[in-house]
Amino acid sequence: MTPFMDQNFLLDTETARRLYHDVAADLPIIDYHSHLQQSEIAARKTFRNLAELWLGGDHYKWRVMRAAGVDEQYITGSASDIEKFRAFCRVLPLAVGNPVHHWSHFELRRIFGIDLVINEANADAIWEQANAKLATMDTWTLLGQAKVEIACTTDDPADDLLQHGDIAKSGLKTRVLPAYRPDKAMRINQPGFVDYLKRLGAAAQIEINSFASLMEALAKRVEYFHARGARISDHAVDIPLPTVPADAVQLEALFAKRVGGEMLSETENALYLRGLLESVGRVYAKFGWTMCLHIGAMRNNNSRMLGQLGPDTGYDSISDMSTSAGLGALLDALNANDELPKTMLFCLNPNMNEVLSTMMGNFQDGSVPGKVQFGPAWWFNDHKEGNLQQLVGFANHGVLGIFVGMVTDSRSFASYPRHDYFRRLLCRQLGQWVEAGEYPADMEALSGIVRGVCYENAKRYFGL
């Protein structure tokens, strides 16, 4: 019987073990998409205990607890921290096969050096041992311990990025860079859209009274972000895009309708989003940025809990919307005049894997290896089978050796062991191909692939 999560966890061939231990294990991390709070980095936040670090805002763990029947008071409610932690430890053993079970043990071992199995019987011992070590740690410690060379946060175009400036001038070895996410400008039907235009206009020093002036403001903020180290944008595309775009007159009419107090129809909303993505995509190409499109999330489904807890609290799921035709049309429109930026395609629906892994091949132009990338297994796909399926899909339809690798996509400073999880799975897959005689046992070539996918490709691709 193989020991539980030993040093060769997931590494089922000798080739995989060599690649992981000799090449992958100690590489630095380029985390090009996270939801870490720059304020917590700038302030060198400390955590009062393990519950705050592990359970404060980690909706992956919250979903496990809810599914196992834990009352909400022990998740986001009024229960004490130790009661919440004990509740988590009590139900985690039930989550066999769930990546949270593996991730939590990785976090316990890699961050705190604790080898105990997480369960109800060990909860208090883990609590005491982890908290004793956590008392000597802060956000900088966690980033340094994980060998995070670069971490990109997620920032609104109207943000002043002053805390990023403070971090850049500090002694933190990790480079913390902003990433541009204009969701509030994209979600035209949200109640706060009109008020947001005033905030964005003030930041850009532009009066936003038209679609054209909104695009001008977004472009000015790209320039502002670029001067402060940003090289990546991120967009949540949660509705299908139209294949035929709106023209300038139509876009102005849509903008005027919404500012006038009317909501847009689904069709109109999609036309507006397509117009915005085309406009900012051209700006990204001008600045050499990468445009990340996160497609296929169905967000905030539980209206009762949305009212109680707000958005992004673990009530999202996979959408089965059709996106291929509109996505292809968007990329083609930008590519037609050589204005397609480097682009990463993520989709939450694993049924879209082959769609995206073949879509990326349509717009490669030789300017950058893998100019259009099939993004890593994201969110609900970030598990053992999901990562392996993504790697195999990428390899089947593209060139795996140019893949830019994994991201945390997390709000938790404890999430970096997920990179270790991914690296083990990469080495596992490469090892299986070698052992099956499907790839030569060329350790130099294999090592180059591992270094590239785990570290070097991202650094080159994003220009960080």
XYZ file of C-alpha atoms in Angstrom:
464
model
C 0.000 0.000 0.000
C 1.318 3.437 -0.941
C 1.641 5.788 2.063
C -0.751 8.725 2.198
C 0.699 11.710 0.322
C 4.331 10.690 0.718
C 7.219 12.417 -1.064
C 6.286 10.639 -4.309
C 2.597 11.534 -4.133
C 1.077 11.395 -7.660
C 4.476 10.468 -9.136
C 3.796 6.958 -10.402
C 6.868 6.397 -12.600
C 10.597 6.749 -12.109
C 10.727 9.403 -14.825
C 8.050 11.438 -13.049
C 9.918 11.210 -9.762
C 13.179 12.358 -11.340
C 11.527 15.268 -13.129
C 9.708 16.450 -10.053
C 12.448 16.101 -7.434
C 15.363 17.177 -9.643
C 13.683 19.895 -11.703
C 10.204 21.055 -10.712
C 10.112 21.027 -6.931
C 12.272 24.060 -6.172
C 11.433 26.340 -9.101
C 10.136 29.831 -8.231
C 6.477 30.656 -8.816
C 5.097 33.160 -11.305
C 1.512 33.668 -10.122
C 0.061 35.678 -12.989
C -3.554 35.591 -11.765
C -4.548 35.800 -8.119
C -7.031 37.614 -5.917
C -4.589 38.445 -3.136
C -5.271 41.798 -1.524
C -2.440 44.271 -2.045
C -3.483 45.999 1.187
C -2.686 42.834 3.138
C 0.716 42.615 1.479
C 1.543 46.287 1.998
C 0.592 46.076 5.675
C 2.422 42.766 6.216
C -0.778 41.373 7.634
C -0.541 38.754 10.345
C -3.234 36.171 10.976
C -4.755 35.731 14.402
C -4.971 31.953 13.939
C -5.225 29.124 11.413
C -8.971 29.592 10.971
C -8.504 33.104 9.645
C -5.754 31.987 7.261
C -7.570 28.868 6.051
C -11.259 29.674 6.266
C -11.415 33.448 5.974
C -12.730 33.911 2.442
C -11.719 30.514 1.020
C -14.936 29.502 -0.697
C -13.423 26.165 -1.811
C -13.354 25.077 1.830
C -16.721 26.722 2.503
C -18.376 24.646 -0.228
C -16.983 21.421 1.248
C -18.341 22.344 4.674
C -21.778 23.291 3.341
C -22.030 20.088 1.288
C -21.170 18.050 4.385
C -24.031 19.627 6.344
C -22.144 22.177 8.445
C -24.390 25.018 9.597
C -23.492 28.427 8.153
C -22.730 29.829 11.604
C -19.630 27.574 11.627
C -18.584 28.785 8.155
C -19.213 32.514 7.802
C -21.327 33.069 10.913
C -20.926 33.908 14.568
C -19.180 30.765 15.817
C -15.713 31.219 17.267
C -12.632 30.615 15.149
C -11.770 27.365 16.879
C -15.337 26.104 16.485
C -15.162 26.814 12.750
C -11.800 25.096 12.500
C -13.034 22.026 14.370
C -16.075 21.860 12.103
C -13.797 21.888 9.057
C -11.553 19.173 10.481
C -14.583 17.054 11.378
C -15.925 16.921 7.811
C -12.755 17.034 5.701
C -12.242 13.232 5.920
C -15.569 12.834 4.127
C -14.210 14.761 1.112
C -12.341 11.820 -0.388
C -11.393 12.651 -3.997
C -11.961 16.375 -3.532
C -8.817 18.457 -4.233
C -9.453 20.443 -1.039
C -8.519 17.296 0.897
C -5.147 17.146 -0.842
C -4.582 20.906 -0.839
C -5.253 21.221 2.885
C -2.730 18.514 3.737
C -0.198 20.103 1.371
C -0.727 23.459 3.086
C -0.339 21.931 6.526
C 2.889 20.202 5.576
C 4.510 22.804 3.335
C 3.670 25.885 5.401
C 3.759 24.506 8.928
C 5.742 21.265 8.704
C 2.892 19.313 10.325
C 2.342 15.737 9.109
C -0.832 14.997 11.060
C -3.890 13.827 9.177
C -6.620 16.449 9.299
C -9.561 15.032 11.216
C -11.580 15.700 14.345
C -9.219 13.776 16.627
C -6.189 15.809 15.496
C -7.921 19.180 15.271
C -6.728 20.619 18.577
C -3.123 19.429 18.116
C -3.025 20.949 14.618
C -4.567 24.160 15.971
C -1.920 24.551 18.663
C 1.086 23.618 16.515
C 0.072 25.670 13.480
C -0.884 28.730 15.521
C 2.459 28.670 17.333
C 4.268 28.895 13.997
C 1.753 31.288 12.461
C 2.451 33.761 15.263
C 5.907 34.299 13.720
C 4.607 34.720 10.162
C 2.959 37.387 8.012
C 1.987 37.765 4.354
C 5.597 38.411 3.375
C 6.698 35.231 5.131
C 4.106 33.186 3.288
C 5.100 34.601 -0.108
C 8.799 34.110 0.571
C 8.399 30.591 1.914
C 6.499 29.600 -1.227
C 9.225 31.090 -3.469
C 6.766 33.410 -5.181
C 8.888 35.527 -7.505
C 5.971 37.454 -9.018
C 2.384 37.755 -7.823
C -0.219 39.631 -9.859
C -3.199 40.991 -7.991
C -6.601 41.808 -9.519
C -7.289 45.530 -9.725
C -10.063 47.796 -10.927
C -9.114 50.387 -13.586
C -10.115 53.176 -11.197
C -7.733 52.005 -8.450
C -4.874 54.403 -7.683
C -2.373 51.521 -7.131
C -0.648 53.537 -4.390
C -0.203 50.458 -2.251
C 1.521 48.742 -5.148
C 3.954 51.637 -5.155
C 4.567 51.181 -1.440
C 5.175 47.461 -1.931
C 7.577 48.102 -4.820
C 9.668 50.393 -2.595
C 9.635 47.956 0.345
C 12.023 45.144 1.109
C 9.684 42.404 -0.107
C 11.529 40.090 -2.494
C 8.334 39.035 -4.285
C 7.407 41.451 -7.071
C 3.737 42.321 -6.636
C 2.245 43.669 -9.865
C -1.229 44.949 -10.657
C -3.452 43.269 -13.215
C -6.240 45.128 -14.957
C -9.801 43.814 -14.497
C -12.539 46.127 -15.819
C -15.518 44.041 -14.662
C -17.421 47.076 -13.373
C -17.189 48.735 -16.768
C -18.205 45.497 -18.494
C -21.275 44.735 -16.371
C -23.447 47.488 -17.765
C -26.652 46.173 -16.195
C -25.310 46.174 -12.646
C -27.093 48.691 -10.368
C -23.895 50.618 -9.632
C -22.768 51.036 -13.248
C -23.655 54.721 -13.645
C -22.056 55.668 -10.328
C -18.951 53.702 -11.304
C -18.568 55.794 -14.456
C -18.050 58.849 -12.245
C -15.328 57.113 -10.248
C -13.567 55.847 -13.368
C -13.866 59.241 -15.040
C -12.298 60.945 -12.051
C -9.382 58.502 -12.115
C -8.864 59.014 -15.862
C -9.616 62.761 -15.694
C -12.271 62.334 -18.375
C -15.978 63.074 -18.272
C -17.571 59.801 -19.324
C -20.742 60.676 -21.212
C -20.545 58.296 -24.172
C -19.300 54.863 -25.156
C -16.324 56.505 -26.897
C -15.345 58.447 -23.772
C -15.668 55.297 -21.674
C -13.239 53.519 -24.009
C -10.917 56.526 -23.839
C -10.971 56.377 -20.036
C -10.232 52.650 -20.015
C -7.334 53.200 -22.432
C -5.880 55.949 -20.254
C -6.009 53.634 -17.257
C -4.224 50.911 -19.212
C -1.419 53.405 -19.752
C -1.438 54.257 -16.025
C -1.313 50.565 -15.054
C 1.419 49.869 -17.616
C 3.663 52.514 -16.063
C 3.275 50.675 -12.744
C 4.269 47.263 -14.037
C 0.985 45.776 -15.250
C 1.187 43.541 -18.311
C -1.995 41.457 -17.957
C -5.715 42.129 -18.177
C -8.479 39.823 -17.049
C -12.103 39.639 -18.155
C -14.989 37.553 -16.875
C -17.039 36.590 -19.927
C -20.191 35.107 -18.430
C -22.537 35.505 -21.434
C -22.217 34.315 -25.045
C -20.712 36.895 -27.375
C -22.460 37.749 -30.656
C -20.887 36.775 -33.957
C -21.877 40.104 -35.565
C -20.695 43.193 -33.666
C -22.578 46.419 -33.087
C -21.300 49.441 -34.988
C -20.256 52.703 -33.343
C -23.733 54.247 -33.622
C -25.361 51.222 -32.035
C -22.836 51.151 -29.186
C -23.494 54.795 -28.418
C -27.228 54.116 -28.387
C -26.791 51.209 -25.987
C -24.666 53.325 -23.667
C -27.172 56.184 -23.751
C -30.059 53.822 -23.020
C -28.378 52.465 -19.894
C -27.209 55.865 -18.628
C -30.755 57.060 -19.186
C -31.977 54.560 -16.630
C -33.038 51.574 -18.757
C -31.530 48.117 -18.519
C -30.270 46.430 -21.680
C -31.762 43.214 -23.008
C -29.616 40.070 -23.098
C -28.888 40.654 -26.775
C -27.994 44.294 -26.205
C -25.824 43.408 -23.216
C -23.857 40.944 -25.337
C -23.374 43.514 -28.096
C -22.069 46.031 -25.576
C -19.641 43.501 -24.094
C -18.353 42.506 -27.534
C -17.763 46.173 -28.396
C -15.891 46.804 -25.168
C -13.663 43.747 -25.567
C -12.764 44.710 -29.125
C -11.900 48.242 -28.076
C -9.733 47.350 -25.083
C -8.202 44.411 -26.965
C -6.681 46.837 -29.437
C -5.229 48.845 -26.558
C -3.711 45.730 -25.014
C -2.074 44.856 -28.331
C -0.560 48.323 -28.514
C 1.013 47.931 -25.074
C 2.098 44.298 -25.555
C -0.236 43.045 -22.850
C -1.946 39.686 -22.487
C -5.744 39.547 -22.484
C -7.112 36.757 -20.281
C -10.693 35.693 -20.941
C -12.316 33.687 -18.149
C -15.385 32.154 -19.757
C -18.319 30.140 -18.531
C -19.006 30.918 -14.883
C -22.593 31.096 -13.637
C -22.177 33.386 -10.659
C -24.074 34.082 -7.442
C -26.837 31.552 -8.096
C -28.216 31.527 -4.543
C -30.089 34.825 -4.273
C -30.909 34.372 -0.600
C -27.265 33.892 0.343
C -26.180 36.626 -2.059
C -28.355 38.962 -0.018
C -26.833 37.754 3.238
C -23.167 37.384 2.344
C -22.662 39.253 -0.924
C -20.970 38.037 -4.135
C -18.053 35.590 -4.451
C -18.979 33.582 -1.365
C -19.146 30.101 -2.882
C -22.452 30.013 -4.742
C -21.118 29.852 -8.294
C -21.174 26.967 -10.749
C -20.363 25.950 -14.316
C -22.389 27.390 -17.191
C -23.170 25.277 -20.246
C -23.558 28.274 -22.542
C -22.251 28.022 -26.100
C -19.328 30.383 -26.652
C -17.276 29.140 -29.592
C -18.796 31.143 -32.466
C -18.780 34.502 -30.691
C -15.340 33.938 -29.217
C -13.898 33.045 -32.609
C -15.529 36.111 -34.157
C -14.048 38.398 -31.488
C -10.537 37.034 -31.964
C -10.868 37.212 -35.750
C -12.057 40.819 -35.649
C -8.989 41.830 -33.663
C -6.674 39.696 -35.761
C -7.992 41.098 -39.057
C -5.970 44.290 -38.640
C -3.149 42.685 -36.643
C -4.563 44.060 -33.387
C -5.015 40.773 -31.537
C -3.083 40.879 -28.254
C -1.544 37.856 -26.625
C -4.628 36.031 -25.379
C -5.325 33.314 -22.825
C -8.562 31.351 -23.036
C -9.965 29.804 -19.868
C -13.332 28.051 -19.703
C -15.033 26.709 -16.613
C -16.924 24.096 -18.612
C -14.589 21.123 -19.256
C -16.713 20.205 -22.279
C -15.101 23.265 -23.886
C -11.533 21.959 -23.495
C -11.223 20.787 -27.078
C -12.968 23.917 -28.344
C -10.376 26.145 -26.667
C -7.372 23.923 -27.351
C -8.210 23.999 -31.065
C -9.296 27.664 -31.079
C -5.805 28.690 -29.976
C -4.350 27.232 -33.150
C -6.383 29.546 -35.375
C -4.552 32.746 -34.462
C -0.894 31.866 -33.917
C 1.279 34.178 -36.022
C 4.881 33.384 -35.112
C 5.369 36.617 -33.168
C 5.294 34.910 -29.752
C 5.414 31.193 -28.929
C 1.847 30.301 -28.061
C 0.465 33.795 -28.676
C -3.009 32.391 -28.005
C -2.918 30.065 -25.016
C -5.312 27.469 -23.634
C -5.327 28.482 -19.975
C -4.715 26.089 -17.086
C -7.430 24.074 -15.379
C -9.449 26.766 -13.677
C -11.636 26.850 -10.564
C -13.943 23.802 -10.673
C -11.514 22.099 -13.079
C -8.540 22.508 -10.736
C -8.370 18.924 -9.534
C -6.382 15.852 -10.473
C -8.439 14.760 -13.486
C -9.102 18.340 -14.589
C -5.417 19.224 -14.677
C -4.520 16.029 -16.509
C -7.323 16.569 -19.033
C -6.125 20.123 -19.667
C -2.523 18.984 -20.170
C -3.531 16.189 -22.542
C -5.900 18.485 -24.458
C -3.197 21.117 -24.819
C -0.745 18.463 -26.007
C -3.202 16.859 -28.415
C -3.961 20.083 -30.253
C -0.965 22.318 -29.630
C 2.600 22.402 -28.306
C 2.627 21.632 -24.597
C 6.200 22.828 -24.171
C 5.128 26.472 -24.671
C 2.346 26.357 -22.041
C 2.676 29.125 -19.409
C 1.525 26.953 -16.543
C -0.526 27.253 -13.391
C -2.079 30.060 -11.352
C -3.583 30.100 -7.863
C -6.667 32.205 -8.760
C -7.080 32.456 -5.004
C -7.673 34.956 -2.231
C -5.675 32.865 0.230
C -1.981 33.293 1.012
C -1.984 29.602 1.918
C -2.844 28.507 -1.632
C 0.632 28.257 -3.130
C 1.043 24.519 -2.504
C -1.440 24.131 -5.370
C 1.492 24.867 -7.660
C 3.225 21.828 -6.175
C 0.084 19.795 -6.887
C 0.121 20.943 -10.526
C 3.847 20.301 -10.926
C 3.469 16.752 -9.683
C 0.656 16.144 -12.171
C 2.705 17.598 -15.038
C 5.619 15.317 -14.194
C 3.227 12.394 -13.790
C 1.832 12.896 -17.284
C 5.254 13.327 -18.888
C 6.496 10.250 -17.057
C 3.589 8.152 -18.288
C 4.253 9.151 -21.890
C 7.911 8.170 -21.491
C 7.182 4.868 -19.756
C 4.652 3.987 -22.469
C 7.243 4.605 -25.187
C 5.335 7.621 -26.504
C 8.176 10.095 -25.879
C 11.928 9.460 -25.720
C 13.591 9.172 -22.318
C 15.516 12.375 -23.045
C 15.921 13.970 -19.640
C 17.428 17.127 -21.064
C 14.407 17.728 -23.309
C 11.945 16.728 -20.593
C 13.655 18.937 -18.026
C 13.418 21.853 -20.431
C 9.682 21.281 -20.819
C 9.200 21.143 -17.041
C 11.223 24.301 -16.387
C 9.359 26.076 -19.153
C 5.845 25.109 -18.123
C 6.455 25.621 -14.398
C 8.380 28.901 -14.585
C 10.311 30.141 -17.622
C 7.519 30.329 -20.217
C 5.318 32.586 -18.098
C 8.168 34.984 -17.422
C 8.909 35.313 -21.138
C 5.328 35.293 -22.377
C 4.027 38.027 -20.082
C 7.214 40.095 -20.292
C 7.543 40.235 -16.525
